[in-house]
């Protein structure tokens, strides 16, 4: 049952979405993360509102970062279509090759194994680092070529589509614009010279709360960006009440307005989208592979389950996502354990259709993250009638609408107790599934769009 909408009245001007971060993301990534999904769904939902259909536009940054330029709607749609439908060759393939199927070591490797350990180990590390650097070269080349193409395109765009907003227009940044080092100055130029208002959607401030989960230097850069950008905001929005509380604690005097979040809706079932690697019952975990997502807890959890029960009684664990920050330890443990001898399957960057099918066919889902600003995998599980067992941190409880089971992500025994109930007490899983199917309330993305518009209407009326 969907939640109740709010009535909406048209704004006096146009709404312009800053989508520079989407294009930057698309340069080096083939699948959208949660931030890109949320931003695009809200943009699409706002455009679907009758009063806004002809008053939506998209912006990118000039190469010097000092001005906006108009980007055609079709380019934004085409990029998002590519990100959501892309299928890599590795998609649906498991990282669970048995030890008997491992390739025989090459001659070079056999020779290296004869070296003394004090030489062999550093040599192996050097080779690994060099290989990683070489793997990054294609991305560097693509980025350079993209900059050249963008320079040519924007030269034409500035001549054909100069951005000249009207005084009542609104500029919205719904994604991750913090790569721009002087974003506040860019926004203030249009606020002061054109009379526009500006709104920022904050997904989380995890780099400030938990810097240990981020690359070195990012927390300092992120804090500096927020300090310079928040004063330029006429409206600050958050994806959850938890994120709102984080913002207001870190930045006293800033008021953030939570919006109502939707979910990626199920599509039509397509059997040919089922990855061939999935041949027995499985439990699904969706999320970028990074230390904050706490996949290591799942690894330890499955190791315990396999050691304390018959392996044939334990469903496969299917991990779906893309490698992210500080994921090297996780990937190393998976490879070195032979993916727990085939009991863990890794699926990289599935298409939206494949992801939908993976959700549909799972026994239930599990989200072990240490902290989330929202929790799309929770709502995407529930909207498909699937029980979700989630961490009790951040906004995950909020996303679960009281329909999810929760555990302490620092406590392996707590997680073990909760998952055993779902695995070995049939009535528990059946009862929870029936409750999800009966009580889950779908929230259309148009509600988030209306929440944002309402805040600007209230401001203009006051």
Short mmCIF file of C-alpha atoms in Angstrom, two decimals:
data_model
loop_
_atom_site.label_atom_id
_atom_site.label_comp_id
_atom_site.label_asym_id
_atom_site.label_seq_id
_atom_site.Cartn_x
_atom_site.Cartn_y
_atom_site.Cartn_z
CA UNK A 1 0.00 0.00 0.00
CA UNK A 2 1.54 3.34 -0.98
CA UNK A 3 1.89 6.19 1.47
CA UNK A 4 -0.28 9.24 1.09
CA UNK A 5 1.04 12.02 -1.19
CA UNK A 6 1.19 15.70 -0.49
CA UNK A 7 -0.61 18.18 -2.65
CA UNK A 8 1.71 20.28 -4.79
CA UNK A 9 1.49 23.66 -6.43
CA UNK A 10 3.78 24.82 -9.23
CA UNK A 11 6.86 26.87 -8.52
CA UNK A 12 7.01 30.23 -10.34
CA UNK A 13 10.19 29.26 -12.24
CA UNK A 14 12.17 26.33 -13.64
CA UNK A 15 14.06 23.64 -11.72
CA UNK A 16 17.59 22.91 -12.92
CA UNK A 17 19.45 19.78 -11.85
CA UNK A 18 23.24 19.83 -11.59
CA UNK A 19 24.23 16.47 -13.15
CA UNK A 20 27.97 17.03 -13.55
CA UNK A 21 28.71 14.32 -10.97
CA UNK A 22 26.64 11.79 -12.94
CA UNK A 23 28.75 12.37 -16.04
CA UNK A 24 31.96 12.23 -14.01
CA UNK A 25 30.81 8.97 -12.46
CA UNK A 26 29.92 7.53 -15.86
CA UNK A 27 33.45 8.06 -17.14
CA UNK A 28 34.90 5.25 -15.04
CA UNK A 29 31.90 3.20 -13.92
CA UNK A 30 29.48 0.94 -15.73
CA UNK A 31 26.78 0.60 -13.04
CA UNK A 32 25.12 3.25 -10.85
CA UNK A 33 25.61 3.34 -7.10
CA UNK A 34 22.83 4.28 -4.71
CA UNK A 35 23.55 8.01 -5.00
CA UNK A 36 23.12 8.04 -8.78
CA UNK A 37 19.95 5.97 -8.52
CA UNK A 38 18.35 8.27 -5.97
CA UNK A 39 19.24 11.44 -7.87
CA UNK A 40 17.95 10.17 -11.20
CA UNK A 41 14.72 8.72 -9.77
CA UNK A 42 13.87 12.04 -8.10
CA UNK A 43 14.66 13.93 -11.30
CA UNK A 44 12.46 11.61 -13.32
CA UNK A 45 9.69 11.76 -10.73
CA UNK A 46 9.69 15.56 -10.60
CA UNK A 47 9.47 15.73 -14.37
CA UNK A 48 6.42 13.42 -14.27
CA UNK A 49 4.45 15.86 -12.11
CA UNK A 50 1.93 17.64 -14.39
CA UNK A 51 2.85 21.10 -13.14
CA UNK A 52 6.59 20.52 -13.77
CA UNK A 53 6.71 18.67 -17.10
CA UNK A 54 7.89 21.65 -19.15
CA UNK A 55 9.97 23.30 -16.45
CA UNK A 56 12.85 20.87 -15.81
CA UNK A 57 16.40 21.29 -17.14
CA UNK A 58 19.89 19.85 -16.62
CA UNK A 59 23.25 21.53 -16.04
CA UNK A 60 26.91 20.66 -16.27
CA UNK A 61 29.96 22.70 -15.26
CA UNK A 62 32.19 24.68 -17.58
CA UNK A 63 35.73 23.33 -17.76
CA UNK A 64 37.02 26.03 -15.42
CA UNK A 65 34.23 25.23 -12.93
CA UNK A 66 33.05 28.84 -12.70
CA UNK A 67 29.76 28.60 -14.58
CA UNK A 68 26.99 26.18 -15.49
CA UNK A 69 26.15 25.13 -19.04
CA UNK A 70 22.90 23.57 -20.20
CA UNK A 71 23.04 19.90 -21.19
CA UNK A 72 20.31 18.36 -23.39
CA UNK A 73 17.86 16.11 -21.56
CA UNK A 74 18.53 13.29 -24.01
CA UNK A 75 22.19 13.10 -22.99
CA UNK A 76 21.28 12.60 -19.34
CA UNK A 77 18.73 9.91 -20.17
CA UNK A 78 21.13 8.10 -22.49
CA UNK A 79 23.87 8.01 -19.87
CA UNK A 80 21.59 6.64 -17.18
CA UNK A 81 20.20 4.08 -19.62
CA UNK A 82 23.73 2.89 -20.34
CA UNK A 83 24.55 2.62 -16.63
CA UNK A 84 21.42 0.64 -15.75
CA UNK A 85 21.33 -1.77 -18.70
CA UNK A 86 25.05 -2.48 -19.12
CA UNK A 87 25.97 -6.15 -18.84
CA UNK A 88 29.61 -7.06 -18.37
CA UNK A 89 31.00 -10.42 -19.36
CA UNK A 90 31.74 -11.11 -15.71
CA UNK A 91 28.14 -10.48 -14.65
CA UNK A 92 26.48 -13.53 -13.20
CA UNK A 93 29.73 -15.46 -12.96
CA UNK A 94 30.71 -16.86 -9.61
CA UNK A 95 34.09 -16.50 -8.03
CA UNK A 96 33.81 -20.02 -6.66
CA UNK A 97 36.18 -22.18 -8.69
CA UNK A 98 37.03 -25.33 -6.78
CA UNK A 99 40.62 -26.03 -5.80
CA UNK A 100 40.85 -28.91 -8.25
CA UNK A 101 40.05 -26.52 -11.11
CA UNK A 102 42.78 -23.98 -10.32
CA UNK A 103 45.26 -23.38 -13.08
CA UNK A 104 48.73 -24.92 -12.83
CA UNK A 105 51.30 -22.27 -11.80
CA UNK A 106 53.17 -20.76 -14.72
CA UNK A 107 56.88 -21.35 -15.25
CA UNK A 108 57.63 -17.82 -14.04
CA UNK A 109 55.66 -18.40 -10.84
CA UNK A 110 57.37 -21.75 -10.22
CA UNK A 111 60.74 -20.05 -10.58
CA UNK A 112 59.68 -17.25 -8.21
CA UNK A 113 58.66 -19.83 -5.60
CA UNK A 114 62.28 -20.97 -5.43
CA UNK A 115 63.46 -17.55 -4.26
CA UNK A 116 64.14 -16.91 -0.54
CA UNK A 117 61.15 -15.52 1.33
CA UNK A 118 62.79 -12.10 2.09
CA UNK A 119 63.10 -11.61 -1.68
CA UNK A 120 60.03 -13.46 -2.92
CA UNK A 121 57.45 -11.65 -0.78
CA UNK A 122 58.50 -8.06 -1.64
CA UNK A 123 58.90 -9.09 -5.27
CA UNK A 124 55.35 -10.44 -5.29
CA UNK A 125 54.03 -7.25 -3.70
CA UNK A 126 55.89 -5.16 -6.28
CA UNK A 127 54.41 -7.22 -9.10
CA UNK A 128 50.91 -6.88 -7.64
CA UNK A 129 51.23 -3.10 -7.30
CA UNK A 130 52.61 -2.79 -10.82
CA UNK A 131 49.73 -4.87 -12.16
CA UNK A 132 47.23 -2.67 -10.34
CA UNK A 133 48.87 0.45 -11.78
CA UNK A 134 48.71 -0.99 -15.28
CA UNK A 135 45.04 -1.80 -14.81
CA UNK A 136 44.41 1.87 -14.00
CA UNK A 137 46.06 3.13 -17.19
CA UNK A 138 43.01 2.49 -19.42
CA UNK A 139 40.82 4.47 -17.01
CA UNK A 140 43.34 7.31 -17.07
CA UNK A 141 43.35 7.30 -20.87
CA UNK A 142 39.54 7.24 -20.99
CA UNK A 143 39.40 10.15 -18.56
CA UNK A 144 41.83 12.22 -20.64
CA UNK A 145 39.92 11.53 -23.85
CA UNK A 146 36.67 12.36 -22.07
CA UNK A 147 38.07 15.73 -20.98
CA UNK A 148 39.05 16.52 -24.58
CA UNK A 149 35.62 15.52 -25.90
CA UNK A 150 33.91 17.49 -23.14
CA UNK A 151 35.94 20.58 -23.99
CA UNK A 152 34.82 20.37 -27.61
CA UNK A 153 31.19 19.67 -26.68
CA UNK A 154 31.00 22.44 -24.11
CA UNK A 155 32.54 24.95 -26.48
CA UNK A 156 29.57 24.34 -28.79
CA UNK A 157 27.12 24.09 -25.89
CA UNK A 158 28.05 27.49 -24.46
CA UNK A 159 27.34 29.07 -27.82
CA UNK A 160 24.09 27.19 -28.42
CA UNK A 161 22.74 26.77 -24.87
CA UNK A 162 23.98 29.49 -22.50
CA UNK A 163 22.56 29.15 -18.99
CA UNK A 164 20.59 32.26 -18.19
CA UNK A 165 18.26 31.45 -15.26
CA UNK A 166 15.29 33.57 -14.29
CA UNK A 167 15.07 35.10 -10.79
CA UNK A 168 12.58 32.49 -9.56
CA UNK A 169 14.47 29.44 -10.82
CA UNK A 170 15.80 26.71 -8.53
CA UNK A 171 19.08 24.82 -8.88
CA UNK A 172 19.22 21.40 -7.23
CA UNK A 173 22.22 19.17 -6.52
CA UNK A 174 20.91 15.71 -5.69
CA UNK A 175 24.01 13.61 -6.28
CA UNK A 176 27.64 13.98 -5.19
CA UNK A 177 28.90 17.40 -6.33
CA UNK A 178 31.66 17.60 -3.73
CA UNK A 179 34.39 16.87 -6.32
CA UNK A 180 34.11 20.58 -7.23
CA UNK A 181 36.54 22.27 -4.81
CA UNK A 182 34.87 25.70 -4.90
CA UNK A 183 31.23 24.75 -5.32
CA UNK A 184 29.93 27.38 -2.91
CA UNK A 185 31.42 30.15 -5.06
CA UNK A 186 29.82 28.69 -8.19
CA UNK A 187 26.39 28.57 -6.55
CA UNK A 188 26.69 32.02 -5.00
CA UNK A 189 27.41 33.54 -8.41
CA UNK A 190 23.94 32.50 -9.61
CA UNK A 191 22.24 33.32 -6.32
CA UNK A 192 23.65 36.85 -6.22
CA UNK A 193 23.60 37.74 -9.93
CA UNK A 194 20.46 35.94 -11.09
CA UNK A 195 18.33 35.61 -7.94
CA UNK A 196 18.02 31.81 -8.08
CA UNK A 197 17.66 29.61 -5.01
CA UNK A 198 19.72 26.50 -4.37
CA UNK A 199 18.98 23.16 -2.73
CA UNK A 200 21.40 20.38 -1.75
CA UNK A 201 20.50 16.77 -0.98
CA UNK A 202 22.88 15.15 1.53
CA UNK A 203 23.00 11.36 1.41
CA UNK A 204 25.33 10.98 4.39
CA UNK A 205 28.30 12.59 6.11
CA UNK A 206 30.10 9.32 6.86
CA UNK A 207 33.59 10.74 6.05
CA UNK A 208 33.14 13.09 9.02
CA UNK A 209 31.64 10.50 11.36
CA UNK A 210 33.87 7.54 10.52
CA UNK A 211 37.03 8.69 8.71
CA UNK A 212 38.59 5.25 9.18
CA UNK A 213 36.29 3.88 6.47
CA UNK A 214 37.44 6.35 3.81
CA UNK A 215 40.54 6.92 1.68
CA UNK A 216 43.21 9.08 3.31
CA UNK A 217 42.50 12.79 2.89
CA UNK A 218 38.85 12.46 1.97
CA UNK A 219 37.41 13.46 5.39
CA UNK A 220 39.40 16.71 5.36
CA UNK A 221 38.35 17.53 1.78
CA UNK A 222 34.71 16.65 2.49
CA UNK A 223 34.53 18.80 5.62
CA UNK A 224 36.09 21.77 3.83
CA UNK A 225 33.59 21.35 0.99
CA UNK A 226 30.60 21.29 3.35
CA UNK A 227 31.84 24.29 5.33
CA UNK A 228 32.09 26.35 2.12
CA UNK A 229 28.91 25.03 0.46
CA UNK A 230 26.30 24.86 3.24
CA UNK A 231 26.15 28.68 3.63
CA UNK A 232 25.21 28.88 -0.07
CA UNK A 233 22.22 26.57 0.41
CA UNK A 234 18.72 27.99 0.64
CA UNK A 235 17.45 24.49 1.40
CA UNK A 236 19.29 21.42 2.70
CA UNK A 237 17.60 18.04 2.30
CA UNK A 238 18.53 14.65 3.72
CA UNK A 239 17.64 11.12 2.67
CA UNK A 240 16.65 10.14 6.21
CA UNK A 241 16.02 11.42 9.69
CA UNK A 242 19.29 9.79 10.76
CA UNK A 243 21.24 11.81 8.21
CA UNK A 244 19.36 14.96 9.21
CA UNK A 245 20.41 14.42 12.83
CA UNK A 246 24.03 13.85 11.78
CA UNK A 247 24.08 17.08 9.76
CA UNK A 248 22.53 19.18 12.49
CA UNK A 249 24.91 17.80 15.14
CA UNK A 250 27.99 18.44 13.01
CA UNK A 251 26.83 21.84 11.74
CA UNK A 252 24.80 23.69 14.39
CA UNK A 253 22.50 26.22 12.81
CA UNK A 254 21.91 24.18 9.65
CA UNK A 255 18.39 22.79 9.25
CA UNK A 256 17.97 19.72 7.05
CA UNK A 257 14.63 18.46 5.75
CA UNK A 258 14.22 14.67 5.35
CA UNK A 259 12.54 13.54 2.14
CA UNK A 260 10.48 10.39 1.66
CA UNK A 261 12.58 7.82 -0.15
CA UNK A 262 11.35 5.38 -2.77
CA UNK A 263 12.84 2.13 -4.07
CA UNK A 264 13.77 0.49 -7.37
CA UNK A 265 10.48 -1.14 -8.35
CA UNK A 266 10.28 -4.73 -9.62
CA UNK A 267 10.19 -5.22 -13.36
CA UNK A 268 8.59 -8.00 -15.38
CA UNK A 269 10.09 -11.41 -14.54
CA UNK A 270 12.65 -12.57 -17.11
CA UNK A 271 14.00 -16.05 -16.64
CA UNK A 272 16.89 -15.46 -19.01
CA UNK A 273 18.23 -12.83 -16.62
CA UNK A 274 18.96 -15.41 -13.91
CA UNK A 275 22.76 -15.75 -13.62
CA UNK A 276 23.85 -19.25 -14.54
CA UNK A 277 26.01 -19.45 -11.40
CA UNK A 278 22.95 -19.63 -9.14
CA UNK A 279 21.87 -23.26 -9.03
CA UNK A 280 20.70 -23.73 -5.43
CA UNK A 281 18.90 -21.69 -2.74
CA UNK A 282 20.74 -18.53 -1.79
CA UNK A 283 20.69 -15.50 0.47
CA UNK A 284 21.38 -12.18 -1.21
CA UNK A 285 23.45 -9.20 -0.06
CA UNK A 286 23.56 -6.13 -2.33
CA UNK A 287 26.00 -3.29 -1.87
CA UNK A 288 29.34 -1.85 -2.92
CA UNK A 289 32.25 -3.95 -1.66
CA UNK A 290 33.89 -1.63 0.84
CA UNK A 291 34.93 -1.90 4.45
CA UNK A 292 31.96 0.10 5.77
CA UNK A 293 29.50 -2.37 4.26
CA UNK A 294 30.91 -5.04 6.62
CA UNK A 295 30.98 -7.95 4.16
CA UNK A 296 33.72 -9.46 6.31
CA UNK A 297 31.04 -10.19 8.93
CA UNK A 298 29.15 -12.22 6.31
CA UNK A 299 32.32 -14.13 5.47
CA UNK A 300 32.84 -15.01 9.14
CA UNK A 301 29.15 -15.79 9.53
CA UNK A 302 29.13 -18.28 6.66
CA UNK A 303 32.34 -19.87 7.91
CA UNK A 304 30.67 -20.49 11.28
CA UNK A 305 27.49 -21.82 9.69
CA UNK A 306 29.44 -24.24 7.52
CA UNK A 307 31.51 -25.44 10.47
CA UNK A 308 28.51 -25.99 12.76
CA UNK A 309 26.02 -27.48 10.28
CA UNK A 310 26.05 -29.79 7.32
CA UNK A 311 27.30 -27.76 4.35
CA UNK A 312 24.43 -29.02 2.20
CA UNK A 313 21.98 -27.44 4.67
CA UNK A 314 23.49 -23.95 4.28
CA UNK A 315 22.27 -21.83 1.34
CA UNK A 316 24.82 -20.11 -0.85
CA UNK A 317 25.68 -16.50 -0.01
CA UNK A 318 25.45 -14.27 -3.10
CA UNK A 319 27.29 -10.94 -2.89
CA UNK A 320 26.30 -8.40 -5.55
CA UNK A 321 28.02 -5.10 -6.19
CA UNK A 322 31.19 -3.38 -7.36
CA UNK A 323 34.57 -3.04 -5.62
CA UNK A 324 34.84 0.21 -3.67
CA UNK A 325 36.92 1.81 -0.93
CA UNK A 326 39.32 -0.36 1.09
CA UNK A 327 37.95 -3.65 -0.24
CA UNK A 328 41.31 -5.37 -0.72
CA UNK A 329 41.15 -7.39 2.53
CA UNK A 330 37.70 -8.72 1.69
CA UNK A 331 38.68 -9.74 -1.82
CA UNK A 332 41.82 -11.38 -0.52
CA UNK A 333 39.91 -13.44 2.03
CA UNK A 334 37.41 -14.58 -0.60
CA UNK A 335 40.09 -15.64 -3.03
CA UNK A 336 42.35 -17.27 -0.44
CA UNK A 337 39.48 -19.36 0.94
CA UNK A 338 38.38 -20.34 -2.57
CA UNK A 339 35.14 -18.46 -1.81
CA UNK A 340 34.58 -20.81 1.12
CA UNK A 341 34.87 -23.71 -1.32
CA UNK A 342 32.07 -22.44 -3.50
CA UNK A 343 29.60 -21.42 -0.79
CA UNK A 344 30.01 -17.73 -1.63
CA UNK A 345 29.24 -16.35 -5.08
CA UNK A 346 30.40 -12.92 -6.22
CA UNK A 347 28.41 -11.17 -8.96
CA UNK A 348 29.91 -7.96 -10.27
CA UNK A 349 27.83 -5.19 -11.80
CA UNK A 350 24.66 -7.01 -12.89
CA UNK A 351 22.14 -5.15 -15.03
CA UNK A 352 18.98 -3.83 -13.38
CA UNK A 353 17.02 -6.73 -14.86
CA UNK A 354 19.49 -9.25 -13.45
CA UNK A 355 19.46 -7.55 -10.06
CA UNK A 356 15.67 -7.62 -10.03
CA UNK A 357 15.70 -11.36 -10.73
CA UNK A 358 18.31 -11.96 -8.03
CA UNK A 359 16.05 -10.23 -5.51
CA UNK A 360 13.01 -12.23 -6.64
CA UNK A 361 14.67 -15.63 -6.32
CA UNK A 362 16.48 -15.11 -3.01
CA UNK A 363 15.31 -16.81 0.18
CA UNK A 364 15.82 -13.48 1.94
CA UNK A 365 18.36 -10.63 1.97
CA UNK A 366 20.94 -9.44 4.45
CA UNK A 367 22.51 -5.97 4.91
CA UNK A 368 25.37 -6.02 7.47
CA UNK A 369 26.62 -2.43 7.05
CA UNK A 370 28.19 -0.56 9.95
CA UNK A 371 26.40 2.62 8.88
CA UNK A 372 24.11 3.87 6.10
CA UNK A 373 22.60 7.26 5.34
CA UNK A 374 19.53 5.39 4.06
CA UNK A 375 19.52 1.79 2.84
CA UNK A 376 18.15 1.18 -0.67
CA UNK A 377 18.84 -2.60 -0.51
CA UNK A 378 16.45 -2.80 2.45
CA UNK A 379 13.55 -1.08 0.70
CA UNK A 380 14.32 -2.84 -2.60
CA UNK A 381 14.05 -6.17 -0.80
CA UNK A 382 10.82 -5.29 0.97
CA UNK A 383 9.13 -3.94 -2.16
CA UNK A 384 9.60 -7.42 -3.67
CA UNK A 385 8.08 -9.11 -0.64
CA UNK A 386 11.45 -10.40 0.57
CA UNK A 387 12.39 -10.50 4.23
CA UNK A 388 15.50 -8.48 5.04
CA UNK A 389 17.86 -9.04 7.97
CA UNK A 390 19.77 -5.80 8.51
CA UNK A 391 22.22 -4.08 10.80
CA UNK A 392 20.70 -1.86 13.48
CA UNK A 393 22.91 1.14 12.63
CA UNK A 394 22.30 4.45 10.86
CA UNK A 395 19.11 4.71 8.84
CA UNK A 396 18.70 0.97 8.17
CA UNK A 397 16.06 0.62 10.88
CA UNK A 398 14.25 3.64 9.41
CA UNK A 399 14.33 2.12 5.92
CA UNK A 400 12.88 -1.14 7.22
CA UNK A 401 9.52 0.37 8.31
CA UNK A 402 9.54 -1.95 11.34
CA UNK A 403 9.39 -5.01 9.04
CA UNK A 404 13.04 -6.07 9.13
CA UNK A 405 15.00 -8.15 11.58
CA UNK A 406 18.07 -6.41 13.01
CA UNK A 407 21.40 -7.38 14.55
CA UNK A 408 24.47 -5.69 15.98
CA UNK A 409 27.03 -5.50 13.14
CA UNK A 410 29.85 -5.72 15.71
CA UNK A 411 28.47 -8.93 17.21
CA UNK A 412 28.93 -12.13 15.21
CA UNK A 413 26.95 -14.20 17.71
CA UNK A 414 23.97 -11.86 17.50
CA UNK A 415 23.97 -12.09 13.69
CA UNK A 416 24.38 -15.88 13.92
CA UNK A 417 21.38 -16.18 16.22
CA UNK A 418 19.15 -14.05 13.97
CA UNK A 419 20.10 -15.81 10.73
CA UNK A 420 19.68 -19.28 12.24
CA UNK A 421 16.07 -18.42 13.05
CA UNK A 422 15.42 -17.65 9.39
CA UNK A 423 17.34 -20.67 8.11
CA UNK A 424 16.14 -23.39 10.45
CA UNK A 425 12.78 -22.20 11.79
CA UNK A 426 10.52 -22.45 8.74
CA UNK A 427 7.56 -20.79 10.42
CA UNK A 428 9.68 -17.73 11.26
CA UNK A 429 10.59 -16.98 7.65
CA UNK A 430 7.07 -17.73 6.40
CA UNK A 431 5.50 -15.47 9.03
CA UNK A 432 7.86 -12.60 8.37
CA UNK A 433 7.33 -12.92 4.63
CA UNK A 434 3.57 -12.73 5.05
CA UNK A 435 3.98 -9.67 7.25
CA UNK A 436 6.16 -7.92 4.66
CA UNK A 437 3.68 -8.69 1.88
CA UNK A 438 0.81 -7.39 3.99
CA UNK A 439 2.30 -4.33 5.69
CA UNK A 440 5.04 -2.87 3.48
CA UNK A 441 4.08 0.59 2.26
CA UNK A 442 5.51 1.55 -1.10
CA UNK A 443 6.67 5.16 -1.37
CA UNK A 444 6.71 6.47 -4.97
CA UNK A 445 9.62 8.71 -5.90
CA UNK A 446 7.11 11.46 -6.70
CA UNK A 447 6.74 11.92 -2.94
CA UNK A 448 10.41 12.85 -2.62
CA UNK A 449 10.01 15.29 -5.51
CA UNK A 450 6.97 16.84 -3.82
CA UNK A 451 8.83 17.15 -0.50
CA UNK A 452 11.53 19.16 -2.23
CA UNK A 453 9.10 21.39 -4.11
CA UNK A 454 7.08 22.01 -0.97
CA UNK A 455 10.16 23.32 0.86
CA UNK A 456 10.86 25.86 -1.89
CA UNK A 457 7.20 26.90 -2.13
CA UNK A 458 7.13 27.50 1.64
CA UNK A 459 10.32 29.57 1.41
CA UNK A 460 8.98 31.74 -1.40
CA UNK A 461 5.70 32.33 0.45
CA UNK A 462 7.39 33.36 3.68
#
